[in-house]
Coordinates of C-alpha atoms in Angstrom, one line a residue:
M15 CA -67.3 112.5 44.4
R16 CA -67.4 112.4 48.2
D17 CA -64.8 110.0 49.7
T18 CA -66.6 108.3 52.5
T19 CA -63.8 105.9 53.4
P20 CA -63.0 106.3 57.1
H21 CA -59.5 107.3 58.1
H22 CA -58.3 106.0 61.5
P23 CA -55.0 106.6 63.3
P24 CA -52.6 103.7 63.6
P25 CA -52.9 101.6 66.7
H26 CA -50.7 102.5 69.7
V27 CA -49.0 100.2 72.2
G28 CA -48.5 101.1 75.8
P29 CA -51.2 103.4 77.3
G30 CA -53.5 101.8 80.0
R31 CA -57.3 101.9 80.1
R32 CA -57.3 105.3 82.0
A33 CA -55.2 106.9 79.2
L34 CA -57.3 105.4 76.5
L35 CA -60.5 106.5 78.2
T36 CA -59.2 110.0 78.7
G37 CA -58.2 110.3 75.1
A38 CA -61.5 108.9 73.9
L39 CA -63.5 111.4 76.0
A40 CA -61.3 114.3 74.7
A41 CA -61.8 113.2 71.1
A42 CA -65.6 112.9 71.7
G43 CA -65.6 116.4 73.1
L44 CA -63.7 117.8 70.1
A45 CA -66.1 116.1 67.7
A46 CA -69.2 117.3 69.5
A47 CA -67.8 120.9 69.3
G48 CA -67.2 120.5 65.6
C49 CA -63.4 120.6 66.2
A50 CA -62.3 117.1 65.6
P51 CA -58.8 116.9 64.1
P52 CA -59.0 116.8 60.3
D53 CA -58.1 113.5 58.6
A54 CA -55.0 115.1 57.1
L55 CA -53.5 115.4 60.6
L56 CA -54.0 111.7 61.0
T57 CA -52.6 110.7 57.6
G58 CA -49.9 113.4 57.2
D59 CA -51.4 114.4 53.8
T60 CA -52.2 117.9 52.7
R61 CA -55.9 118.4 53.1
L62 CA -57.8 119.8 50.1
R63 CA -61.6 120.1 49.9
Q64 CA -63.3 121.1 46.6
W65 CA -67.0 122.0 46.0
N66 CA -68.7 122.0 42.7
L67 CA -72.1 122.0 41.0
F68 CA -71.6 119.4 38.3
S69 CA -74.0 116.6 37.6
G70 CA -74.9 114.5 34.6
G71 CA -72.3 114.2 31.9
D72 CA -70.3 117.1 33.4
G73 CA -70.3 115.4 36.7
L74 CA -69.0 112.1 35.3
R75 CA -66.2 113.9 33.5
M76 CA -65.3 115.8 36.6
I77 CA -65.1 112.5 38.6
E78 CA -62.9 111.0 35.9
M79 CA -60.5 114.0 36.1
H80 CA -60.5 113.9 39.9
D81 CA -59.7 110.2 39.9
A82 CA -56.7 111.0 37.7
Y83 CA -55.6 113.9 39.9
R84 CA -55.7 111.7 43.0
A85 CA -53.7 109.0 41.3
E86 CA -51.0 111.6 40.5
H87 CA -51.1 113.3 43.9
P88 CA -51.1 110.7 46.6
E89 CA -49.7 113.2 49.0
V90 CA -52.9 115.3 48.8
D91 CA -56.0 114.2 50.8
F92 CA -58.4 115.4 48.1
R93 CA -62.1 115.2 48.4
A94 CA -64.7 116.8 46.1
T95 CA -68.4 117.4 46.9
T96 CA -71.1 118.1 44.4
F97 CA -74.1 120.3 45.4
T98 CA -77.4 121.1 43.7
W99 CA -76.9 123.4 40.7
G100 CA -78.0 127.0 40.9
S101 CA -79.1 129.0 43.9
P102 CA -78.6 126.2 46.5
F103 CA -75.0 125.9 45.5
Y104 CA -74.2 129.6 45.7
T105 CA -75.9 129.8 49.0
K106 CA -73.8 127.0 50.3
V107 CA -70.6 128.6 49.1
A108 CA -71.5 132.0 50.6
M109 CA -72.5 130.5 53.9
G110 CA -69.4 128.4 54.2
A111 CA -67.2 131.4 53.3
A112 CA -69.0 133.7 55.7
G113 CA -68.1 131.3 58.5
G114 CA -64.5 130.9 57.3
R115 CA -65.1 127.2 57.0
G116 CA -65.9 126.7 53.4
A117 CA -64.1 124.5 50.8
D118 CA -60.5 125.3 50.0
I119 CA -61.5 125.7 46.3
A120 CA -64.8 125.8 44.6
T121 CA -66.1 125.8 41.0
V122 CA -68.5 128.7 40.2
H123 CA -69.5 130.7 37.1
V124 CA -67.3 133.8 36.6
S125 CA -70.5 135.8 36.0
R126 CA -71.4 135.3 39.7
L127 CA -68.1 136.6 40.9
E128 CA -69.5 139.9 42.1
S129 CA -72.4 138.2 43.9
L130 CA -69.9 136.3 46.0
A131 CA -68.5 139.5 47.5
P132 CA -64.8 139.3 46.6
G133 CA -62.6 140.4 49.5
R134 CA -65.1 139.2 52.1
L135 CA -66.4 135.8 51.0
L136 CA -63.7 135.1 48.5
D137 CA -59.9 135.4 49.0
P138 CA -57.8 136.7 46.1
V139 CA -55.4 134.5 44.1
D140 CA -51.7 135.3 44.2
P141 CA -50.8 135.7 40.5
A142 CA -47.2 134.9 41.3
L143 CA -48.2 131.6 42.9
L144 CA -50.5 130.8 40.0
A145 CA -47.7 131.6 37.5
E146 CA -45.4 129.2 39.3
A147 CA -48.0 126.6 38.4
G148 CA -47.9 127.6 34.8
I149 CA -51.0 129.7 34.5
D150 CA -51.0 133.4 33.6
D151 CA -52.5 135.7 31.0
T152 CA -50.5 134.2 28.2
V153 CA -52.4 130.9 28.3
I154 CA -55.9 132.2 28.9
P155 CA -58.0 134.2 26.4
P156 CA -57.9 137.9 27.4
N157 CA -61.7 138.4 27.3
V158 CA -62.1 135.6 29.8
W159 CA -59.0 136.5 31.9
E160 CA -60.2 140.0 32.5
K161 CA -63.5 138.8 33.9
C162 CA -61.6 137.1 36.7
F163 CA -60.5 140.4 38.3
F164 CA -62.4 142.5 40.9
D165 CA -61.1 145.8 42.1
G166 CA -57.7 145.1 40.5
Q167 CA -57.2 141.7 42.2
L168 CA -57.4 138.2 40.7
Y169 CA -60.2 136.2 42.3
A170 CA -60.8 133.4 39.8
V171 CA -59.0 130.9 37.6
P172 CA -61.1 130.0 34.5
I173 CA -61.3 126.4 33.3
D174 CA -63.6 126.9 30.3
T175 CA -65.9 129.0 28.2
H176 CA -69.4 127.6 27.6
V177 CA -71.6 129.2 25.1
L178 CA -74.8 129.0 23.0
I179 CA -74.1 127.3 19.7
Q180 CA -76.1 126.0 16.8
Y181 CA -76.6 122.3 16.3
H182 CA -77.7 120.7 13.0
N183 CA -79.3 117.4 12.3
L184 CA -77.2 115.9 9.5
D185 CA -79.9 113.8 7.9
V186 CA -82.4 116.7 7.8
C187 CA -80.0 119.4 6.6
R188 CA -78.5 117.1 4.0
E189 CA -82.0 116.4 2.5
A190 CA -82.6 120.2 2.6
G191 CA -79.4 120.7 0.6
L192 CA -77.8 122.8 3.3
L193 CA -74.5 120.9 3.9
D194 CA -71.2 121.2 2.2
A195 CA -69.0 118.2 1.3
D196 CA -67.7 118.1 4.9
D197 CA -71.2 118.1 6.4
R198 CA -70.8 121.7 7.5
L199 CA -73.9 123.8 7.6
V200 CA -74.0 126.4 4.8
Q201 CA -73.4 129.8 6.4
V202 CA -75.9 132.6 6.0
S203 CA -75.8 136.2 7.2
G204 CA -78.7 138.4 8.3
L205 CA -82.2 137.8 9.5
D206 CA -83.9 137.4 6.1
D207 CA -81.5 134.7 4.9
Y208 CA -81.6 132.9 8.2
M209 CA -85.4 132.8 8.2
A210 CA -85.4 131.6 4.6
M211 CA -83.1 128.7 5.6
L212 CA -85.5 127.8 8.4
R213 CA -88.3 127.6 5.9
E214 CA -86.3 125.3 3.7
I215 CA -85.7 123.0 6.7
K216 CA -89.3 123.1 7.8
A217 CA -90.3 122.0 4.3
V218 CA -88.3 118.8 5.0
T219 CA -89.3 118.2 8.7
G220 CA -93.0 119.1 8.3
A221 CA -92.8 120.6 11.9
Y222 CA -90.1 123.2 12.6
G223 CA -86.9 124.6 11.2
L224 CA -85.4 125.4 14.6
S225 CA -85.7 124.1 18.2
V226 CA -85.1 126.5 21.0
D227 CA -85.7 126.5 24.7
T228 CA -88.8 128.6 25.2
W229 CA -88.8 128.1 29.0
Q230 CA -85.5 129.8 29.5
P231 CA -85.2 132.3 26.6
W232 CA -83.0 134.9 28.3
P233 CA -79.7 133.6 26.9
N234 CA -81.1 133.7 23.3
F235 CA -82.3 137.3 23.9
W236 CA -78.9 138.3 25.3
A237 CA -77.1 136.9 22.3
L238 CA -79.4 138.7 19.8
Y239 CA -79.2 141.9 21.7
R240 CA -75.4 141.9 22.0
Q241 CA -75.1 141.1 18.3
Q242 CA -76.5 144.6 17.8
D243 CA -74.0 146.1 20.3
G244 CA -76.9 146.5 22.7
E245 CA -75.8 147.6 26.2
L246 CA -77.4 147.0 29.6
L247 CA -75.8 149.3 32.1
L248 CA -76.9 148.7 35.7
G249 CA -76.5 151.5 38.2
E250 CA -77.4 151.6 41.8
D251 CA -81.0 152.7 41.3
D252 CA -81.4 153.0 37.5
F253 CA -80.3 151.3 34.3
T254 CA -79.8 152.1 30.6
M255 CA -81.1 149.8 27.8
D256 CA -81.5 150.4 24.1
D257 CA -85.2 149.9 23.5
D258 CA -84.9 149.7 19.7
K259 CA -82.2 146.9 19.8
A260 CA -84.1 145.1 22.5
L261 CA -87.3 145.2 20.4
A262 CA -85.4 143.9 17.3
A263 CA -84.1 140.9 19.3
M264 CA -87.6 140.3 20.7
E265 CA -89.1 140.5 17.3
V266 CA -86.9 137.7 16.1
M267 CA -88.0 135.5 19.0
Y268 CA -91.7 136.4 18.4
R269 CA -91.5 135.7 14.7
L270 CA -89.8 132.3 15.1
S271 CA -92.9 130.9 17.0
E272 CA -95.5 133.1 15.3
E273 CA -94.4 131.8 11.8
E274 CA -94.2 128.2 13.2
L275 CA -90.5 128.0 12.5
A276 CA -89.9 127.1 16.2
P277 CA -92.1 125.6 18.8
R278 CA -94.2 127.7 21.1
H279 CA -93.5 125.4 24.0
S280 CA -90.2 123.6 24.5
M281 CA -88.4 123.0 27.8
L282 CA -85.7 120.8 29.2
A283 CA -85.3 117.5 27.3
D284 CA -87.9 118.6 24.7
T285 CA -85.5 121.0 23.0
A286 CA -82.9 118.4 22.2
A287 CA -85.5 115.8 21.4
N288 CA -86.9 118.0 18.6
L289 CA -83.5 117.8 16.9
S290 CA -82.9 114.1 17.6
N291 CA -86.3 113.0 16.2
G292 CA -86.1 115.2 13.1
R293 CA -88.9 117.5 14.1
A294 CA -86.3 120.3 13.7
G295 CA -83.2 120.5 11.6
L296 CA -81.4 123.1 13.8
M297 CA -81.2 123.7 17.5
I298 CA -79.8 126.6 19.5
H299 CA -78.6 125.5 22.9
G300 CA -75.6 125.3 25.1
N301 CA -72.5 123.4 24.1
W302 CA -73.1 121.1 27.1
E303 CA -75.9 119.3 25.1
I304 CA -73.3 117.4 23.0
P305 CA -73.4 114.4 25.4
T306 CA -77.2 114.3 25.3
L307 CA -77.3 114.1 21.5
E308 CA -74.5 111.5 21.5
A309 CA -76.4 109.4 24.0
A310 CA -79.5 109.6 21.7
G311 CA -77.5 108.4 18.7
T312 CA -78.3 111.5 16.8
A313 CA -76.3 112.2 13.6
F314 CA -75.4 115.8 14.2
S315 CA -72.8 118.5 14.1
A316 CA -72.5 122.1 15.4
S317 CA -71.2 125.5 14.6
Q318 CA -71.2 129.0 16.2
F319 CA -74.4 130.9 17.1
P320 CA -76.1 132.0 13.9
D321 CA -75.3 135.4 12.3
V322 CA -78.6 137.2 12.6
F323 CA -77.4 140.8 13.0
G324 CA -74.1 140.7 11.2
N325 CA -71.8 138.8 13.5
R326 CA -71.7 135.6 15.6
R327 CA -71.7 137.0 19.1
T328 CA -73.2 134.6 21.6
R329 CA -74.2 134.5 25.2
G330 CA -71.8 132.6 27.4
D331 CA -70.1 132.2 30.7
S332 CA -67.0 130.5 32.2
H333 CA -66.7 127.9 34.9
C334 CA -63.8 129.0 37.1
Y335 CA -62.1 128.2 40.4
V336 CA -62.4 130.5 43.3
F337 CA -61.0 130.4 46.9
P338 CA -63.7 130.8 49.6
H339 CA -62.6 132.9 52.5
Q340 CA -60.7 131.0 55.2
R341 CA -60.6 132.2 58.8
D342 CA -57.2 130.6 59.3
P343 CA -55.5 130.3 55.9
D344 CA -53.0 127.5 55.6
P345 CA -50.3 128.3 53.0
E346 CA -49.7 124.6 52.3
R347 CA -53.4 124.1 51.4
I348 CA -53.5 127.3 49.4
R349 CA -50.5 126.1 47.3
A350 CA -52.2 122.7 46.9
A351 CA -55.5 124.3 45.7
V352 CA -53.6 126.5 43.2
G353 CA -51.7 123.4 42.0
Y354 CA -55.0 121.5 41.7
A355 CA -56.6 124.3 39.5
A356 CA -53.5 124.4 37.3
W357 CA -53.6 120.6 36.9
M358 CA -57.2 120.6 35.9
L359 CA -56.6 123.3 33.3
R360 CA -53.7 121.4 31.8
H361 CA -55.9 118.2 31.6
S362 CA -59.0 119.9 30.3
L363 CA -59.1 117.9 27.1
T364 CA -61.3 115.5 29.1
W365 CA -63.5 118.4 30.1
A366 CA -63.8 119.4 26.4
G367 CA -65.4 116.1 25.6
G368 CA -68.6 117.4 27.2
G369 CA -68.7 120.4 24.9
H370 CA -67.1 123.1 26.9
I371 CA -64.2 125.1 25.3
P372 CA -61.1 124.9 27.5
A373 CA -59.8 128.2 28.8
Y374 CA -56.2 126.8 28.6
R375 CA -55.0 127.7 25.2
P376 CA -52.4 124.9 24.8
V377 CA -55.3 122.4 25.0
V378 CA -57.5 124.2 22.4
E379 CA -54.5 124.6 20.1
S380 CA -53.5 120.9 20.4
A381 CA -53.9 118.2 17.7
E382 CA -56.0 116.2 20.1
Y383 CA -58.6 119.0 20.4
E384 CA -58.5 119.5 16.6
A385 CA -59.6 115.9 16.3
L386 CA -62.7 116.5 18.6
H387 CA -65.8 116.9 16.5
P388 CA -67.9 119.0 16.6
Q389 CA -66.1 120.8 19.4
S390 CA -63.3 122.1 17.2
A391 CA -65.8 123.5 14.8
Y392 CA -67.0 126.2 17.2
R393 CA -63.9 127.0 19.3
E394 CA -63.8 130.5 17.9
A395 CA -67.1 131.1 19.9
A396 CA -64.8 131.7 22.9
E397 CA -63.7 134.9 21.3
N398 CA -67.3 135.9 20.6
V399 CA -68.7 135.2 24.1
Q400 CA -70.9 137.9 25.6
F401 CA -71.0 137.9 29.4
E402 CA -74.0 139.4 31.2
P403 CA -73.8 142.8 32.8
E404 CA -72.1 143.0 36.2
A405 CA -74.5 143.0 39.1
W406 CA -75.1 140.9 42.2
F407 CA -78.3 139.5 40.5
S408 CA -76.8 138.9 37.1
G409 CA -75.1 135.8 35.6
S410 CA -75.8 132.1 35.4
A411 CA -78.5 131.0 37.9
G412 CA -79.0 134.6 38.9
R413 CA -82.1 136.6 39.6
L414 CA -81.9 138.5 36.3
Q415 CA -82.3 135.3 34.3
E416 CA -85.2 134.1 36.5
E417 CA -87.1 137.4 36.3
A418 CA -86.4 137.9 32.5
N419 CA -87.5 134.5 31.4
G420 CA -91.2 135.3 32.2
P421 CA -91.8 138.2 29.8
L422 CA -89.5 136.6 27.1
T423 CA -91.4 133.3 27.3
T424 CA -94.6 135.2 26.3
L425 CA -93.0 136.1 23.0
H426 CA -92.9 132.4 22.0
Q427 CA -96.3 131.7 23.5
G428 CA -97.7 134.6 21.5
T429 CA -99.5 136.1 24.5
Q430 CA -97.6 139.4 24.4
T431 CA -96.2 141.6 21.7
P432 CA -92.5 142.6 21.8
E433 CA -93.5 146.0 23.0
Q434 CA -95.4 144.6 25.9
A435 CA -92.7 142.1 26.8
L436 CA -90.1 144.8 26.8
E437 CA -92.0 146.9 29.3
Q438 CA -92.5 143.9 31.5
L439 CA -88.7 143.1 31.3
K440 CA -87.8 146.7 32.2
G441 CA -90.1 146.6 35.1
A442 CA -88.5 143.4 36.4
I443 CA -85.0 145.0 36.1
R444 CA -86.3 148.1 38.0
D445 CA -87.6 145.9 40.8
L446 CA -84.3 144.0 41.0
L447 CA -82.4 147.3 41.5
T448 CA -84.5 148.0 44.6
V449 CA -83.4 144.7 46.2
P450 CA -80.3 144.9 48.3
S451 CA -77.5 142.4 47.7
P452 CA -77.9 139.5 50.2
V453 CA -74.1 139.6 50.9

């Protein structure tokens, strides 16, 4: 939350009108040139500026955590600013860093690390300084920790893992006889058993078995593709993709809507509404939808992404802290930024309330997290997370998602076969490879 409270220097006694006028003109000149003295110089506090992209429920939790941080750190002049999610935010971070006048610390997706040009737009994190604050590879899952490195240097500090999970409407699934004594969904393995379960649920709802987002289907495709060990290797001017495994993933998506087990059109709030109003008994969506269902008063629980191809791998990402390049780095502010990141990790139980799986192991292993439901039921998904391939156009809010959603949406709409959609997807990837990185 932006702090708009003005900070003024204490009044002085003694200077005459000429001195006051000279000082005022000098201050005005500095301000006009964009060089007015920072508030921290006037208050004596350590100045710390943070940029993030959190709104809605995530934004409210972040504000709560920031208020607690300020209360515990009165010596830090801390201010956080929230920008529009997606491309506008990443453009803002890049432009600020390019001028050496960005935030001291920013929250981004670890999948976008390469697109932010580590070494030029981002400054590396000193692992020794981070370890002094209590954060190292012993308290972060290794599969997430390794994503924070670029060319052998640490550039990010992860706060969470967020993944696709499967929600279930308790009333619908209980009527279908698919819950155990603890209201956990009966686990099935393989496509045939999963489709059979969806038919049982549809017999209860009269509409669908599963609600999925057909407007942004790339994450679902990536999860199904990676469950088969499908690889997407992106070179400078060519790529490698397993057509057979891609077609198998697309066939699942096509069948879900073709057999009327999932809607042909569902976007934004529609997807969660289908589960809340009982038109579907299951929903595949990000773990960030927990606050939406709670606000709707839905009786629900959740588990990991369904086992369609012999495992529970799922598409995911990690929110992490990065340090935008500073033209004149201040060691005191760098230390404050690292301390802030470590504090946020240690207090990420609040963050977990919104559905995200904390990256800080002591929180996930705590009794307090065990008591969080349904969050504790899918925490193993952090070990099964499948990040997108490394490229400047990949990752959350990246061009790859934008371009891939078009052909994949046609599978749900029934306007293209999997074979046709695959060719269109591969063409989109080829086109992206011809576009130079903007940074």
